[in-house]
Amino acid sequence: MDMMARSYLLQNCEALERDIKTSYIMDHMIADEALTLLEEEKVKAQTTQRERAAMLVKIILAKDNYAYVSFYNALLHEGYKDLAALLQDGIPIISPYNGKNSMDGVTSYVKTILCEGGVPQRPVVFVTRPELANRIQQKLYKLKSDPGWVIVYGMAGCGKSVLAAEALRDHSLLKDCFPGGVHWVSVGKQDKAGLLMKLQNLCLRLDQDFTYSQRPPLNIEEAKDRLRLLFLRKYPRSLLVLDDIWDSWVLKSFDSHCQVLITSRDRSVADSVAGNKYEVPVESGLTHEKSLEILSRFVNIEITELPEKADCIVKECKGSPLVVSLIGALLRDFPNRWEYYLKQLQNKQFKRIRKSSSYDYEALDEAMSISVEMLPKDFKDYYRDLSVLQKDVKVPSKVFCILWDMETEEAEDILQEFVNKSLLFCDRNGKSFQYYLHDLQLDFLTEKNRSQLQEGWSSSGLLFLCPVHAWNTIWARRETQTFSFSYLSLRWKEAAYQHA
């Protein structure tokens, strides 16, 4: 280890020993191959928290520059930003060609660049999704010469942020396209005060030597102007990553004529900004095999040794990285609850499946509810009506015109808003649009509106009893258009039983 890096560790060892909890720090370092399982056991063997921290620091001091970078990155990821700041100036300069894992592009150079830019580490339990990561990289290469936007969008819990971070773990991409570095900002839902704070923090990160100003920007417009100046003069070939963008007005505040990567649930969020735009939809979930791999890593059991219930649980997770990770984390704490969590999934009891994880949300219902709550009130009512959709059935827009008693264009505008927000999916076959929900979205809606479904009537007066047969009735009659909305509302129950 470099003398300077070693010196910073020794200078700050008292603060590190006093404050850090070693368990999660070691998980990250083991994932980086900077710490061995034997060394982890040596740390765990210590009696007190402080002694464990002291042993970890001692072990790191005996290692190389790579271990220092891994430790620093783990501190950032686990929220020890103040402690990481103490070590930041001691980060060693590492040759981009002498790092570990250089075969897959994750060199020490890459780790240092991403660490300095605040890019999240891989989750402790991580599986690759190379096809999607490569697709993001292909779009990022298009930003090599000109400013523009890469928009990674998809429904809640599909792994957008993890995929975006993974796409950046590539030596050639960073060196060829973004030698000025990467700057990751976790945005989320913000009001004007919160947005100004995000902008001020970014300005401070980019101008730590106060070259352009001795004070933070006082308003959003001033912050926007300063960012434009910083990216133009100090970081002309860098990448700004805006994670979890919800509103177009927020995005416009970061429009600094630079290269930007966005993650969002809203496909249309970048419509308000100018420049080249490249979209990467995240529509496919984890494969069955990848989901089993995540479970096996959480419970530390080989895939072939997993109980039979594991296959059933994976099927119920419907390919969602969020749900698989929540279940895996719960089973790590309660390894005998396979049947219990399977029943909760089968009964759509999402509120009972809660666990802190590397995702921003602790439960599926929380992640999905927040998207629905962001809709205007009348749109919420329309979205609730989608509870009558059936799994694996794609419904043409004409059906929704009948359901909502409106013109085709008006219904399609509403449905497109749901599609843009990743709350609904659309298959376009020429001029024909067909819509469907992800299984988890439908399960969420069914559970949320269970009482209304049992009563049989929606807010618009439509009966939801026997929905399969009711949909068949609509489908059978949609070509002739011989009935009106009022007819449908009055005859729904009769139609359902006629086709039973």
Coordinates of C-alpha atoms in Angstrom, one line a residue:
M1 CA 0.0 0.0 0.0
D2 CA 1.2 3.5 -0.8
M3 CA 2.7 5.5 2.1
M4 CA 0.1 8.2 1.8
A5 CA -2.9 5.8 1.8
R6 CA -1.4 4.0 4.8
S7 CA -0.9 7.3 6.5
Y8 CA -4.5 8.3 6.1
L9 CA -5.7 5.0 7.5
L10 CA -3.4 5.4 10.6
Q11 CA -4.4 9.0 11.1
N12 CA -8.1 8.2 11.2
C13 CA -8.0 4.7 12.7
E14 CA -9.5 6.0 16.0
A15 CA -12.6 7.4 14.2
L16 CA -12.9 4.3 12.1
E17 CA -12.7 2.0 15.1
R18 CA -15.2 4.0 17.1
D19 CA -17.9 4.3 14.5
I20 CA -18.0 1.5 11.9
K21 CA -19.9 -1.8 12.1
T22 CA -17.9 -4.3 10.2
S23 CA -20.4 -6.8 9.0
Y24 CA -21.7 -5.1 5.9
I25 CA -18.3 -3.4 5.2
M26 CA -16.8 -6.9 5.0
D27 CA -19.6 -8.1 2.7
H28 CA -18.6 -5.5 0.1
M29 CA -14.9 -6.2 0.4
I30 CA -15.4 -9.9 0.0
A31 CA -17.5 -9.2 -3.1
D32 CA -14.5 -7.1 -4.4
E33 CA -12.2 -10.0 -3.6
A34 CA -10.3 -7.6 -1.3
L35 CA -10.9 -9.6 1.8
T36 CA -10.9 -13.4 2.3
L37 CA -13.4 -15.4 4.2
L38 CA -10.7 -16.5 6.6
E39 CA -9.9 -12.8 7.4
E40 CA -13.6 -12.2 7.9
E41 CA -13.7 -15.0 10.5
K42 CA -10.7 -13.4 12.2
V43 CA -12.6 -10.1 12.5
K44 CA -15.8 -11.8 13.8
A45 CA -13.8 -13.6 16.5
Q46 CA -13.2 -10.3 18.3
T47 CA -15.4 -9.6 21.3
T48 CA -16.6 -6.0 20.9
Q49 CA -17.6 -3.8 17.9
R50 CA -14.6 -1.6 18.4
E51 CA -12.2 -4.6 18.5
R52 CA -13.7 -6.0 15.3
A53 CA -13.3 -2.6 13.6
A54 CA -9.7 -2.4 14.9
M55 CA -8.9 -5.8 13.5
L56 CA -10.4 -5.0 10.1
V57 CA -8.2 -1.8 9.9
K58 CA -5.2 -3.8 10.9
I59 CA -5.8 -6.4 8.1
I60 CA -6.4 -3.6 5.5
L61 CA -3.1 -1.9 6.5
A62 CA -1.3 -5.1 5.5
K63 CA -2.8 -5.2 2.1
D64 CA -2.4 -3.3 -1.2
N65 CA -3.9 -0.1 -2.7
Y66 CA -6.8 -2.2 -4.1
A67 CA -8.0 -3.0 -0.5
Y68 CA -7.9 0.7 0.4
V69 CA -10.1 1.6 -2.6
S70 CA -12.5 -1.3 -1.7
F71 CA -12.7 -0.2 1.9
Y72 CA -13.3 3.5 0.9
N73 CA -16.1 2.4 -1.5
A74 CA -17.7 0.2 1.1
L75 CA -17.8 3.1 3.6
L76 CA -19.6 5.2 1.0
H77 CA -22.1 2.5 0.1
E78 CA -23.0 1.9 3.7
G79 CA -23.6 5.5 4.5
Y80 CA -20.4 6.4 6.3
K81 CA -19.8 9.4 4.1
D82 CA -18.0 11.4 6.8
L83 CA -15.6 8.6 7.4
A84 CA -15.1 8.1 3.7
A85 CA -14.3 11.9 3.4
L86 CA -11.5 11.4 5.9
L87 CA -9.9 8.9 3.6
Q88 CA -10.7 10.5 0.2
D89 CA -7.4 12.5 -0.2
G90 CA -5.5 9.3 0.5
I91 CA -6.9 7.3 -2.4
P92 CA -3.9 6.0 -4.2
I93 CA -3.2 6.6 -7.9
I94 CA -3.6 3.2 -9.5
S95 CA -2.5 2.3 -13.0
P96 CA -5.5 1.4 -15.1
Y97 CA -3.8 -1.8 -16.3
N98 CA -2.6 -3.4 -13.0
G99 CA -5.9 -3.9 -11.3
K100 CA -7.8 -7.0 -10.5
N101 CA -10.6 -8.4 -12.6
S102 CA -9.2 -6.7 -15.7
M103 CA -10.6 -9.5 -17.9
D104 CA -14.2 -8.3 -17.4
G105 CA -13.3 -4.6 -17.5
V106 CA -13.5 -4.0 -13.7
T107 CA -10.0 -2.8 -13.2
S108 CA -8.7 -0.9 -10.1
Y109 CA -8.8 2.2 -12.3
V110 CA -12.5 1.6 -12.9
K111 CA -13.2 1.1 -9.2
T112 CA -11.4 4.3 -8.3
I113 CA -13.2 6.4 -11.0
L114 CA -16.6 5.0 -9.9
C115 CA -15.8 5.3 -6.2
E116 CA -14.9 8.9 -6.6
G117 CA -18.0 9.6 -8.6
G118 CA -20.3 8.0 -5.9
V119 CA -21.5 5.2 -8.2
P120 CA -23.1 2.5 -6.0
Q121 CA -21.3 -0.8 -5.5
R122 CA -22.8 -4.1 -6.7
P123 CA -25.4 -5.5 -4.3
V124 CA -23.9 -7.9 -1.8
V125 CA -25.8 -10.6 -3.7
F126 CA -25.4 -9.9 -7.4
V127 CA -26.0 -11.8 -10.6
T128 CA -25.1 -10.5 -14.1
R129 CA -27.6 -9.5 -16.8
P130 CA -25.1 -9.0 -19.6
E131 CA -27.6 -8.4 -22.4
L132 CA -29.2 -5.4 -20.8
A133 CA -25.9 -4.0 -19.5
N134 CA -24.4 -4.3 -23.0
R135 CA -27.4 -2.5 -24.4
I136 CA -26.8 0.4 -22.1
Q137 CA -23.1 0.5 -22.9
Q138 CA -23.9 0.6 -26.7
K139 CA -26.1 3.7 -26.1
L140 CA -23.4 5.3 -23.9
Y141 CA -20.9 4.9 -26.7
K142 CA -23.1 7.2 -28.8
L143 CA -22.4 10.0 -26.3
K144 CA -18.7 9.8 -27.0
S145 CA -18.6 12.8 -29.3
D146 CA -21.8 14.8 -28.6
P147 CA -23.9 15.7 -25.6
G148 CA -27.1 13.7 -25.2
W149 CA -29.2 11.5 -23.0
V150 CA -29.5 7.8 -22.4
I151 CA -32.7 6.9 -20.6
V152 CA -33.0 3.6 -18.8
Y153 CA -36.7 3.1 -17.9
G154 CA -38.8 0.4 -16.4
M155 CA -41.3 -0.6 -13.7
A156 CA -40.5 -0.5 -9.9
G157 CA -38.0 -3.0 -8.8
C158 CA -36.8 -4.2 -12.2
G159 CA -33.2 -3.3 -11.4
K160 CA -32.6 -0.1 -13.4
S161 CA -30.1 1.4 -11.0
V162 CA -28.1 -1.8 -10.6
L163 CA -28.0 -2.2 -14.4
A164 CA -26.9 1.4 -15.0
A165 CA -24.1 1.1 -12.4
E166 CA -23.0 -2.3 -13.9
A167 CA -22.8 -0.8 -17.4
L168 CA -20.2 1.7 -16.1
R169 CA -17.9 -1.1 -14.8
D170 CA -16.0 -1.2 -18.1
H171 CA -12.5 0.1 -18.5
S172 CA -12.7 0.8 -22.3
L173 CA -16.0 2.7 -21.9
L174 CA -14.7 5.0 -19.2
K175 CA -11.3 5.6 -20.9
D176 CA -12.7 6.1 -24.4
C177 CA -15.9 8.0 -23.7
F178 CA -15.7 9.6 -20.2
P179 CA -12.1 10.2 -19.2
G180 CA -13.3 13.2 -17.2
G181 CA -15.0 10.8 -14.7
V182 CA -18.5 9.8 -13.7
H183 CA -20.7 11.8 -11.3
W184 CA -23.7 9.9 -9.8
V185 CA -26.6 11.8 -8.2
S186 CA -29.4 9.9 -6.5
V187 CA -32.3 12.3 -7.2
G188 CA -35.7 10.7 -6.3
K189 CA -38.9 12.7 -5.7
Q190 CA -38.0 16.3 -4.8
D191 CA -39.6 19.6 -4.1
K192 CA -37.8 22.9 -5.0
A193 CA -35.9 23.0 -1.7
G194 CA -34.7 19.4 -2.0
L195 CA -33.7 19.9 -5.7
L196 CA -31.7 23.0 -4.8
M197 CA -29.8 21.0 -2.2
K198 CA -29.0 18.3 -4.7
L199 CA -27.7 20.9 -7.1
Q200 CA -25.6 22.6 -4.5
N201 CA -24.1 19.3 -3.4
L202 CA -23.2 18.5 -7.0
C203 CA -21.6 21.9 -7.6
L204 CA -19.5 21.4 -4.4
R205 CA -18.4 18.0 -5.6
L206 CA -17.3 19.4 -9.0
D207 CA -15.6 22.5 -7.6
Q208 CA -14.0 21.4 -4.3
D209 CA -11.2 23.9 -4.8
F210 CA -13.7 26.7 -5.2
T211 CA -12.3 27.7 -8.6
Y212 CA -15.5 29.3 -9.8
S213 CA -17.2 30.4 -6.6
Q214 CA -16.6 30.6 -2.8
R215 CA -20.2 30.0 -2.0
P216 CA -23.0 27.6 -3.0
P217 CA -25.5 28.7 -5.6
L218 CA -28.5 30.5 -4.0
N219 CA -31.2 29.3 -6.4
I220 CA -31.9 26.7 -9.0
E221 CA -31.2 28.9 -12.0
E222 CA -27.8 29.9 -10.6
A223 CA -27.0 26.3 -9.9
K224 CA -27.9 25.3 -13.4
D225 CA -25.6 28.0 -14.9
R226 CA -22.7 27.0 -12.6
L227 CA -23.1 23.3 -13.6
R228 CA -23.0 24.2 -17.2
L229 CA -19.8 26.1 -16.7
L230 CA -18.2 23.3 -14.6
F231 CA -19.0 20.6 -17.2
L232 CA -17.8 22.8 -20.0
R233 CA -14.5 23.9 -18.5
K234 CA -13.5 21.4 -15.8
Y235 CA -15.2 18.1 -16.9
P236 CA -15.8 18.4 -20.7
R237 CA -15.8 14.6 -21.2
S238 CA -17.5 13.2 -18.2
L239 CA -20.8 11.5 -17.6
L240 CA -23.5 12.7 -15.3
V241 CA -25.8 10.0 -13.9
L242 CA -29.2 11.0 -12.6
D243 CA -30.7 8.1 -10.8
D244 CA -34.4 7.8 -10.2
I245 CA -35.8 10.9 -12.0
W246 CA -39.5 11.4 -11.4
D247 CA -40.3 14.8 -12.9
S248 CA -39.4 16.6 -16.1
W249 CA -39.0 20.0 -14.4
V250 CA -36.3 18.4 -12.1
L251 CA -34.5 17.0 -15.1
K252 CA -34.5 20.4 -16.8
S253 CA -32.5 21.8 -13.9
F254 CA -29.7 19.4 -14.7
D255 CA -29.7 20.2 -18.4
S256 CA -26.1 21.4 -18.7
H257 CA -25.4 20.4 -22.3
C258 CA -23.3 17.4 -21.2
Q259 CA -23.5 13.6 -21.4
V260 CA -26.2 12.3 -19.1
L261 CA -27.5 8.8 -18.1
I262 CA -30.9 8.7 -16.6
T263 CA -32.9 6.0 -14.7
S264 CA -36.6 6.5 -14.4
R265 CA -40.0 4.8 -14.3
D266 CA -41.2 7.4 -16.7
R267 CA -40.3 6.9 -20.3
S268 CA -41.4 10.4 -21.3
V269 CA -39.5 12.2 -18.5
A270 CA -36.8 13.5 -21.0
D271 CA -39.4 14.9 -23.5
S272 CA -38.8 18.3 -22.0
V273 CA -35.1 18.5 -22.8
A274 CA -33.3 19.0 -26.1
G275 CA -30.5 16.9 -27.6
N276 CA -29.9 13.3 -28.8
K277 CA -31.9 10.7 -26.8
Y278 CA -31.3 7.0 -26.6
E279 CA -33.8 4.7 -24.8
V280 CA -33.1 1.4 -23.1
P281 CA -36.3 -0.3 -21.8
V282 CA -35.9 -2.8 -18.9
E283 CA -38.9 -5.0 -19.6
S284 CA -37.5 -8.4 -19.1
G285 CA -37.1 -9.7 -15.6
L286 CA -34.6 -12.2 -14.2
T287 CA -34.6 -15.7 -15.6
H288 CA -35.7 -18.6 -13.4
E289 CA -32.0 -19.7 -13.2
K290 CA -30.8 -16.2 -12.2
S291 CA -33.5 -16.0 -9.5
L292 CA -32.5 -19.3 -8.1
E293 CA -28.9 -18.2 -8.1
I294 CA -29.8 -15.1 -6.0
L295 CA -31.7 -17.2 -3.5
S296 CA -28.8 -19.7 -3.2
R297 CA -26.3 -16.9 -2.5
F298 CA -28.5 -15.3 0.1
V299 CA -29.0 -18.6 2.1
N300 CA -25.5 -19.9 1.2
I301 CA -26.7 -23.1 -0.2
E302 CA -25.9 -24.6 -3.6
I303 CA -28.7 -24.4 -6.2
T304 CA -28.9 -28.1 -6.4
E305 CA -29.4 -28.3 -2.6
L306 CA -32.2 -25.7 -2.4
P307 CA -35.6 -27.1 -1.1
E308 CA -38.4 -27.8 -3.5
K309 CA -40.2 -24.7 -2.3
A310 CA -37.5 -22.6 -3.9
D311 CA -38.8 -23.2 -7.5
C312 CA -42.3 -22.2 -6.4
I313 CA -41.1 -19.1 -4.7
V314 CA -39.1 -18.1 -7.8
K315 CA -42.2 -18.6 -10.0
E316 CA -44.2 -16.3 -7.7
C317 CA -41.5 -13.6 -7.8
K318 CA -42.3 -13.2 -11.6
G319 CA -38.7 -12.3 -12.4
S320 CA -38.6 -9.2 -10.2
P321 CA -35.1 -8.5 -8.8
L322 CA -36.7 -6.5 -5.9
V323 CA -39.0 -9.4 -4.8
V324 CA -36.3 -12.1 -5.2
S325 CA -33.9 -10.0 -3.1
L326 CA -36.5 -9.3 -0.4
I327 CA -37.3 -13.0 -0.1
G328 CA -33.7 -14.0 -0.1
A329 CA -32.8 -11.5 2.6
L330 CA -35.7 -12.7 4.7
L331 CA -34.7 -16.4 4.3
R332 CA -31.1 -15.5 5.3
D333 CA -32.5 -14.4 8.6
F334 CA -35.2 -17.1 8.9
P335 CA -34.0 -20.1 6.9
N336 CA -36.9 -22.3 8.0
R337 CA -39.6 -20.1 6.5
W338 CA -39.7 -21.2 2.9
E339 CA -43.3 -22.4 3.1
Y340 CA -44.4 -19.3 5.0
Y341 CA -43.0 -16.8 2.5
L342 CA -44.3 -18.9 -0.4
K343 CA -47.8 -18.6 1.1
Q344 CA -47.4 -14.9 1.5
L345 CA -46.5 -14.6 -2.2
Q346 CA -49.4 -16.8 -3.3
N347 CA -51.9 -14.8 -1.2
K348 CA -50.5 -11.5 -2.4
Q349 CA -49.6 -10.4 1.1
F350 CA -46.9 -8.0 -0.1
K351 CA -47.1 -5.9 3.1
R352 CA -45.8 -8.9 5.1
I353 CA -42.8 -9.3 2.8
R354 CA -40.6 -6.5 4.1
K355 CA -36.8 -6.3 4.5
S356 CA -34.1 -3.7 4.3
S357 CA -32.0 -4.3 1.2
S358 CA -29.9 -2.6 -1.4
Y359 CA -33.0 -1.4 -3.1
D360 CA -34.6 1.9 -2.1
Y361 CA -37.8 0.2 -1.0
E362 CA -38.4 -2.3 1.8
A363 CA -41.5 -3.9 0.2
L364 CA -43.1 -4.4 -3.2
D365 CA -46.3 -2.7 -2.3
E366 CA -44.4 0.4 -1.2
A367 CA -42.4 0.5 -4.5
M368 CA -45.5 0.2 -6.6
S369 CA -47.8 2.4 -4.5
I370 CA -45.5 5.4 -4.9
S371 CA -45.8 5.2 -8.7
V372 CA -49.6 5.1 -8.5
E373 CA -49.8 7.9 -6.0
M374 CA -47.9 10.2 -8.4
L375 CA -50.8 9.9 -10.9
P376 CA -53.5 12.7 -11.1
K377 CA -56.6 11.7 -9.2
D378 CA -58.8 10.9 -12.2
F379 CA -56.0 8.8 -13.6
K380 CA -55.8 6.8 -10.4
D381 CA -59.5 5.8 -10.9
Y382 CA -58.8 4.7 -14.4
Y383 CA -55.8 2.7 -13.3
R384 CA -57.8 1.0 -10.6
D385 CA -60.2 -0.2 -13.3
L386 CA -57.3 -2.2 -14.8
S387 CA -57.9 -4.6 -11.9
V388 CA -60.3 -6.5 -14.2
L389 CA -57.5 -7.4 -16.7
Q390 CA -56.5 -11.0 -16.8
K391 CA -53.0 -12.5 -16.7
D392 CA -51.4 -13.2 -20.0
V393 CA -54.2 -11.4 -21.9
K394 CA -53.5 -8.4 -24.1
V395 CA -56.5 -6.1 -24.5
P396 CA -57.0 -3.8 -27.5
S397 CA -57.6 -0.1 -26.9
K398 CA -61.2 -0.4 -28.2
V399 CA -62.1 -2.3 -25.1
F400 CA -61.1 0.6 -22.9
C401 CA -63.1 3.0 -25.0
I402 CA -66.2 0.9 -24.1
L403 CA -65.1 0.5 -20.4
W404 CA -64.6 4.3 -20.0
D405 CA -67.2 5.5 -22.5
M406 CA -64.7 7.7 -24.5
E407 CA -63.2 8.2 -27.9
T408 CA -60.4 5.9 -29.0
E409 CA -57.8 8.8 -29.0
E410 CA -58.8 9.9 -25.5
A411 CA -58.5 6.3 -24.1
E412 CA -55.2 5.8 -25.8
D413 CA -53.8 9.0 -24.3
I414 CA -54.7 7.8 -20.8
L415 CA -53.2 4.4 -21.5
Q416 CA -50.0 5.9 -22.9
E417 CA -49.6 7.8 -19.7
F418 CA -49.6 4.5 -17.8
V419 CA -47.2 3.0 -20.3
N420 CA -44.8 6.0 -20.0
K421 CA -44.9 5.6 -16.2
S422 CA -44.1 1.9 -16.5
L423 CA -47.4 1.0 -15.0
L424 CA -48.7 -0.8 -18.1
F425 CA -47.2 -2.4 -21.1
C426 CA -48.1 -2.0 -24.8
D427 CA -47.6 -4.2 -27.8
R428 CA -47.8 -2.2 -31.1
N429 CA -48.7 -4.2 -34.2
G430 CA -49.0 -1.7 -37.0
K431 CA -52.0 0.6 -36.1
S432 CA -53.3 -1.8 -33.4
F433 CA -52.4 -1.2 -29.8
Q434 CA -52.8 -4.0 -27.2
Y435 CA -52.2 -3.5 -23.5
Y436 CA -51.3 -5.7 -20.6
L437 CA -50.0 -5.6 -17.0
H438 CA -47.0 -7.4 -15.6
D439 CA -48.2 -10.2 -13.3
L440 CA -46.9 -8.4 -10.2
Q441 CA -48.6 -5.2 -11.1
L442 CA -51.9 -7.1 -11.6
D443 CA -51.4 -8.9 -8.3
F444 CA -50.7 -5.6 -6.6
L445 CA -53.9 -4.0 -8.1
T446 CA -56.0 -7.1 -7.2
E447 CA -54.8 -7.0 -3.6
K448 CA -55.2 -3.2 -3.3
N449 CA -58.8 -3.3 -4.7
R450 CA -59.9 -6.6 -3.2
S451 CA -62.8 -5.1 -1.3
Q452 CA -64.2 -3.3 -4.4
L453 CA -63.7 -6.5 -6.5
Q454 CA -65.6 -8.5 -4.0
E455 CA -68.4 -6.0 -3.9
G456 CA -68.5 -6.3 -7.6
W457 CA -68.6 -2.6 -8.6
S458 CA -66.0 -0.1 -9.6
S459 CA -66.2 3.6 -9.0
S460 CA -67.6 4.0 -12.5
G461 CA -70.4 1.5 -11.8
L462 CA -69.0 -1.5 -13.8
L463 CA -69.4 -4.9 -12.3
F464 CA -66.3 -7.0 -11.9
L465 CA -67.9 -10.3 -11.1
C466 CA -66.7 -13.2 -13.4
P467 CA -64.2 -10.9 -15.2
V468 CA -63.0 -13.6 -17.6
H469 CA -66.5 -14.1 -19.0
A470 CA -67.2 -10.4 -18.9
W471 CA -64.1 -9.7 -21.0
N472 CA -65.1 -12.5 -23.4
T473 CA -68.5 -10.7 -23.8
I474 CA -66.7 -7.4 -24.6
W475 CA -64.4 -9.1 -27.0
A476 CA -67.2 -10.9 -28.8
R477 CA -69.1 -7.7 -29.3
R478 CA -66.4 -5.2 -29.9
E479 CA -66.4 -5.7 -33.7
T480 CA -70.1 -5.0 -34.2
Q481 CA -70.2 -2.1 -31.7
T482 CA -73.9 -2.8 -31.1
F483 CA -73.9 -1.7 -27.5
S484 CA -73.1 1.5 -25.6
F485 CA -71.4 2.1 -22.3
S486 CA -74.7 2.3 -20.5
Y487 CA -75.7 -1.0 -22.0
L488 CA -72.4 -2.5 -20.8
S489 CA -72.8 -1.2 -17.2
L490 CA -76.4 -2.5 -17.0
R491 CA -75.9 -5.8 -18.6
W492 CA -72.4 -6.7 -17.2
K493 CA -73.7 -9.1 -14.6
E494 CA -76.1 -10.8 -17.0
A495 CA -73.4 -11.2 -19.6
A496 CA -71.1 -12.7 -17.1
Y497 CA -73.5 -15.4 -16.1
Q498 CA -74.7 -16.1 -19.7
H499 CA -71.1 -17.1 -20.5
A500 CA -70.4 -19.0 -17.3

